[in-house]
Coordinates of C-alpha atoms in Angstrom, one line a residue:
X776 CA -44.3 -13.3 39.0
X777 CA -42.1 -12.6 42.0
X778 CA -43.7 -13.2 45.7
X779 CA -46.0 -11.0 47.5
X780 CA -45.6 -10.7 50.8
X781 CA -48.5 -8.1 53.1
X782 CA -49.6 -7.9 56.4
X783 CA -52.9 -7.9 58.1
X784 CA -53.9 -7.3 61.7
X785 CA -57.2 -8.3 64.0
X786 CA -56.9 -7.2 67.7
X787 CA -53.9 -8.7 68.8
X788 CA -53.4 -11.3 65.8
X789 CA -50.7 -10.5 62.8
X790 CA -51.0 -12.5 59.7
X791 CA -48.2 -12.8 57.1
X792 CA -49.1 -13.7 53.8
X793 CA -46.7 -14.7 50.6
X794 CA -49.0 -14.9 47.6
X795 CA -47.2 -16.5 44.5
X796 CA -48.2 -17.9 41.6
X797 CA -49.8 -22.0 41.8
X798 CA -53.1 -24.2 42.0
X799 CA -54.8 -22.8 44.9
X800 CA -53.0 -24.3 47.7
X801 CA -53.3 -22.1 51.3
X802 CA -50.7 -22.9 54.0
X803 CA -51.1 -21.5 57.2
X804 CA -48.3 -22.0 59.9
X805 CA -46.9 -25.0 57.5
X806 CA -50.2 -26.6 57.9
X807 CA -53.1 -27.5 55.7
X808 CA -55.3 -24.8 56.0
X809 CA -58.2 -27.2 56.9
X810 CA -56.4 -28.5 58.9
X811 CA -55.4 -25.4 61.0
X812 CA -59.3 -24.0 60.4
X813 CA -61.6 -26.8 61.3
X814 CA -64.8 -24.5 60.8
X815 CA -66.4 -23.8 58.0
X816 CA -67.4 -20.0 59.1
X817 CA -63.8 -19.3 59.5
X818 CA -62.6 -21.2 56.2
X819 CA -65.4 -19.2 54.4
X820 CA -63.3 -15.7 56.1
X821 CA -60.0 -17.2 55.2
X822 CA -61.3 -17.6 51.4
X823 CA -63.7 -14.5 51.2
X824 CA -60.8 -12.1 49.1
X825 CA -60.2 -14.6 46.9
X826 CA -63.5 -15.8 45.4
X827 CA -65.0 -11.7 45.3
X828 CA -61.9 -11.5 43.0
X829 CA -62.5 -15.0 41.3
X830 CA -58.9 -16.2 41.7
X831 CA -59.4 -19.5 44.2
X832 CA -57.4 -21.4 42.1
X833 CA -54.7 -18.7 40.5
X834 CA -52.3 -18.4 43.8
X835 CA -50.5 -20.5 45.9
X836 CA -50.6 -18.7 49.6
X837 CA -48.7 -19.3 52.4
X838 CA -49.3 -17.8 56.1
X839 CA -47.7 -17.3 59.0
X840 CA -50.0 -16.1 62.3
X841 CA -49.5 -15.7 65.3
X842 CA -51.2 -13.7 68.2
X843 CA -54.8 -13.5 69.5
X844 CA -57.6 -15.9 69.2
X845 CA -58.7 -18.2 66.3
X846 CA -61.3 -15.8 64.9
X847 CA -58.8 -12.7 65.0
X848 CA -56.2 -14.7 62.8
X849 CA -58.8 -15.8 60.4
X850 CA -60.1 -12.0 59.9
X851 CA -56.0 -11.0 60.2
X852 CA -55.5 -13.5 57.1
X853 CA -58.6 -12.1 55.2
X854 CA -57.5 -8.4 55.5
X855 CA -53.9 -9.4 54.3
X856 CA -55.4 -11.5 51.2
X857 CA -57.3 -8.6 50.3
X858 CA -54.4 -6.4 50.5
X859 CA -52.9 -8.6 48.0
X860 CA -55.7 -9.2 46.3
X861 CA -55.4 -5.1 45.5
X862 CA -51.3 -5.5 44.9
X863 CA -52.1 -8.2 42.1
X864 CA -55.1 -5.5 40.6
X865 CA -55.9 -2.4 41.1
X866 CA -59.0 -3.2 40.2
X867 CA -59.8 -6.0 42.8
X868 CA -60.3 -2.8 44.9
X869 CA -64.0 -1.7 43.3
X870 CA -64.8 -5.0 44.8
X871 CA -63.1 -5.7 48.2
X872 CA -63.5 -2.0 49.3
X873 CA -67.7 -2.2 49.2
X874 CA -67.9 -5.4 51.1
X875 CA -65.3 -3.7 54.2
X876 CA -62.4 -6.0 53.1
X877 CA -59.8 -3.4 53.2
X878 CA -60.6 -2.0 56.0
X879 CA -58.3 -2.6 59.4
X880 CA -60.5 -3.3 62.4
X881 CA -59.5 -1.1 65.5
X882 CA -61.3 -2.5 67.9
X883 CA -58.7 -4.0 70.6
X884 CA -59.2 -5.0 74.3
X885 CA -60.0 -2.2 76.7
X886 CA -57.5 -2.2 79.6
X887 CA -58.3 -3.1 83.1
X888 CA -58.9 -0.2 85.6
X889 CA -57.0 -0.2 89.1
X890 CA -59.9 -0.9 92.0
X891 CA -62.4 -2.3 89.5
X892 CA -63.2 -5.8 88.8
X893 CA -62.4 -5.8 85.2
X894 CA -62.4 -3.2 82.5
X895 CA -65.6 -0.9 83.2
X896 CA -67.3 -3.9 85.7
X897 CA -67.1 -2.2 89.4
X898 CA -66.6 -4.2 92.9
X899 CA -70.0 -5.0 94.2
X900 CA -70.9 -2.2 96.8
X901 CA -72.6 -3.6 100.1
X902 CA -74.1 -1.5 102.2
X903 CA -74.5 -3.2 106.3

């Protein structure tokens, strides 16, 4: 089996994944991806694709993130995994599609307005 290599974004996070053949093994960022997730919420994000699809154990995966917060790269990691997921079977899709796996979330940051405090907060208006 040759490498799979696809891409998944959260706000401003980009997550590369390579999924190849092995024992289960996830590398993000040449770390242990305990290591680079200490919590349990986000490990459980990071691994969601692959035990809907039963295949924890079936592929070595190695990640590179960067951008955005801890949270967006976990959910950037899970939409890339499930992308693969999909790549690997077509029929991983029945499964991952329900659950909103495979879906790209577009919420990003709304930008801060000129003469306001921040994006829809106003100035405090005094009246003396």
């Amino acid at each position: 089996m040759e490498v799979i290599h696809k891409i998944g974004r959260r706000k401003t996070a980009v997550a590369r994944v390579y999924l190849s053949e092995g024992k289960g093994k996830i590398t993000v960022n040449k770390r242990d991806m305990e290591v680079y997730f200490p919590t349990a919420t986000l490990q459980y994000k990071v691994k969601q694709p692959l035990t809907m699809t039963d295949n924890e154990s079936t592929y070595d995966i190695s990640v590179n993130v960067f951008g955005g917060g801890i949270t967006g790269q976990a959910e950037a990691i899970r939409l890339a995994l499930s992308r693969a997921m999909c790549h690997v079977n077509e029929e991983h899709r029945l499964v991952l599609k329900p659950e909103g796996l495979l879906t790209r979330d577009p919420r990003m940051v709304e930008r801060k307005k000129f003469g306001q405090k921040k994006a829809r907060k106003k100035f405090q208006f005094s009246k003396r």
